[in-house]
mmCIF file of C-alpha atoms in Angstrom:
data_model
loop_
_atom_site.group_PDB
_atom_site.id
_atom_site.type_symbol
_atom_site.label_atom_id
_atom_site.label_comp_id
_atom_site.label_asym_id
_atom_site.label_seq_id
_atom_site.Cartn_x
_atom_site.Cartn_y
_atom_site.Cartn_z
ATOM 1 C CA MET A 1 -205.812 -74.892 7.760
ATOM 2 C CA ARG A 2 -202.385 -73.351 8.020
ATOM 3 C CA LEU A 3 -200.708 -70.937 5.592
ATOM 4 C CA GLN A 4 -196.900 -70.612 5.572
ATOM 5 C CA ILE A 5 -194.243 -69.032 3.361
ATOM 6 C CA LEU A 6 -191.350 -71.076 2.018
ATOM 7 C CA GLU A 7 -188.408 -68.930 0.979
ATOM 8 C CA LEU A 8 -186.402 -70.278 -1.939
ATOM 9 C CA PRO A 9 -182.681 -69.667 -2.510
ATOM 10 C CA PRO A 10 -181.880 -66.023 -3.344
ATOM 11 C CA GLU A 11 -181.456 -65.039 -6.978
ATOM 12 C CA ARG A 12 -179.120 -62.340 -8.244
ATOM 13 C CA GLU A 13 -180.001 -60.148 -11.198
ATOM 14 C CA GLY A 14 -177.343 -57.560 -11.837
ATOM 15 C CA GLY A 15 -176.839 -55.761 -8.528
ATOM 16 C CA THR A 16 -180.213 -56.821 -7.137
ATOM 17 C CA VAL A 17 -180.862 -59.833 -4.903
ATOM 18 C CA CYS A 18 -184.377 -61.283 -4.894
ATOM 19 C CA THR A 19 -185.727 -63.955 -2.528
ATOM 20 C CA PRO A 20 -188.413 -65.951 -4.356
ATOM 21 C CA PHE A 21 -191.018 -67.772 -2.260
ATOM 22 C CA LEU A 22 -193.917 -70.217 -2.322
ATOM 23 C CA LEU A 23 -197.181 -70.152 -0.374
ATOM 24 C CA VAL A 24 -197.780 -73.428 1.481
ATOM 25 C CA LEU A 25 -201.266 -74.376 2.697
ATOM 26 C CA SER A 26 -201.454 -77.452 4.916
ATOM 27 C CA GLU A 27 -203.920 -79.300 7.134
ATOM 28 C CA THR A 28 -206.724 -79.305 4.558
ATOM 29 C CA ALA A 29 -207.940 -82.826 5.487
ATOM 30 C CA GLY A 30 -211.434 -81.665 6.513
ATOM 31 C CA VAL A 31 -212.072 -79.796 3.260
ATOM 32 C CA GLY A 32 -214.311 -81.450 0.657
ATOM 33 C CA GLU A 33 -212.899 -82.293 -2.769
ATOM 34 C CA ASP A 34 -214.889 -79.640 -4.670
ATOM 35 C CA GLU A 35 -214.102 -76.986 -2.082
ATOM 36 C CA LEU A 36 -210.416 -77.970 -2.101
ATOM 37 C CA GLY A 37 -210.226 -77.475 -5.866
ATOM 38 C CA SER A 38 -211.711 -73.998 -5.541
ATOM 39 C CA LEU A 39 -209.457 -73.204 -2.588
ATOM 40 C CA THR A 40 -206.379 -74.335 -4.528
ATOM 41 C CA ASP A 41 -207.333 -72.113 -7.482
ATOM 42 C CA GLN A 42 -207.836 -69.142 -5.169
ATOM 43 C CA LEU A 43 -204.499 -69.774 -3.462
ATOM 44 C CA GLN A 44 -202.711 -69.951 -6.828
ATOM 45 C CA GLN A 45 -204.265 -66.600 -7.805
ATOM 46 C CA ALA A 46 -203.293 -65.064 -4.453
ATOM 47 C CA ALA A 47 -199.749 -66.394 -4.850
ATOM 48 C CA GLN A 48 -199.478 -64.795 -8.270
ATOM 49 C CA ARG A 49 -200.767 -61.444 -6.977
ATOM 50 C CA ALA A 50 -198.339 -61.580 -4.022
ATOM 51 C CA GLY A 51 -195.372 -62.276 -6.298
ATOM 52 C CA ALA A 52 -194.891 -65.884 -5.188
ATOM 53 C CA ARG A 53 -193.537 -68.490 -7.585
ATOM 54 C CA GLY A 54 -196.515 -70.703 -6.826
ATOM 55 C CA ALA A 55 -198.472 -72.478 -4.122
ATOM 56 C CA LEU A 56 -198.449 -75.943 -2.582
ATOM 57 C CA VAL A 57 -201.448 -77.568 -0.868
ATOM 58 C CA PHE A 58 -201.161 -80.525 1.530
ATOM 59 C CA GLU A 59 -203.819 -82.572 3.285
ATOM 60 C CA HIS A 60 -201.704 -83.148 6.394
ATOM 61 C CA GLU A 61 -199.524 -80.910 8.572
ATOM 62 C CA VAL A 62 -196.346 -79.647 6.903
ATOM 63 C CA GLU A 63 -193.691 -77.687 8.755
ATOM 64 C CA VAL A 64 -191.781 -75.165 6.670
ATOM 65 C CA THR A 65 -188.328 -74.460 8.072
#
């Protein structure tokens, strides 16, 4: 499995610039369906705690650029 961060376009609020982001988990092909559901829930919770806008989970390799 591979965890990456995808930065989204910057947002301006008053004089402050914020760079929102997503957590991206890829290469989950070997994970069972039940385990993947639990893993996805945990990743969503971690994303929320880290201040991310959300999380994406992919079975195959994804390259974030």
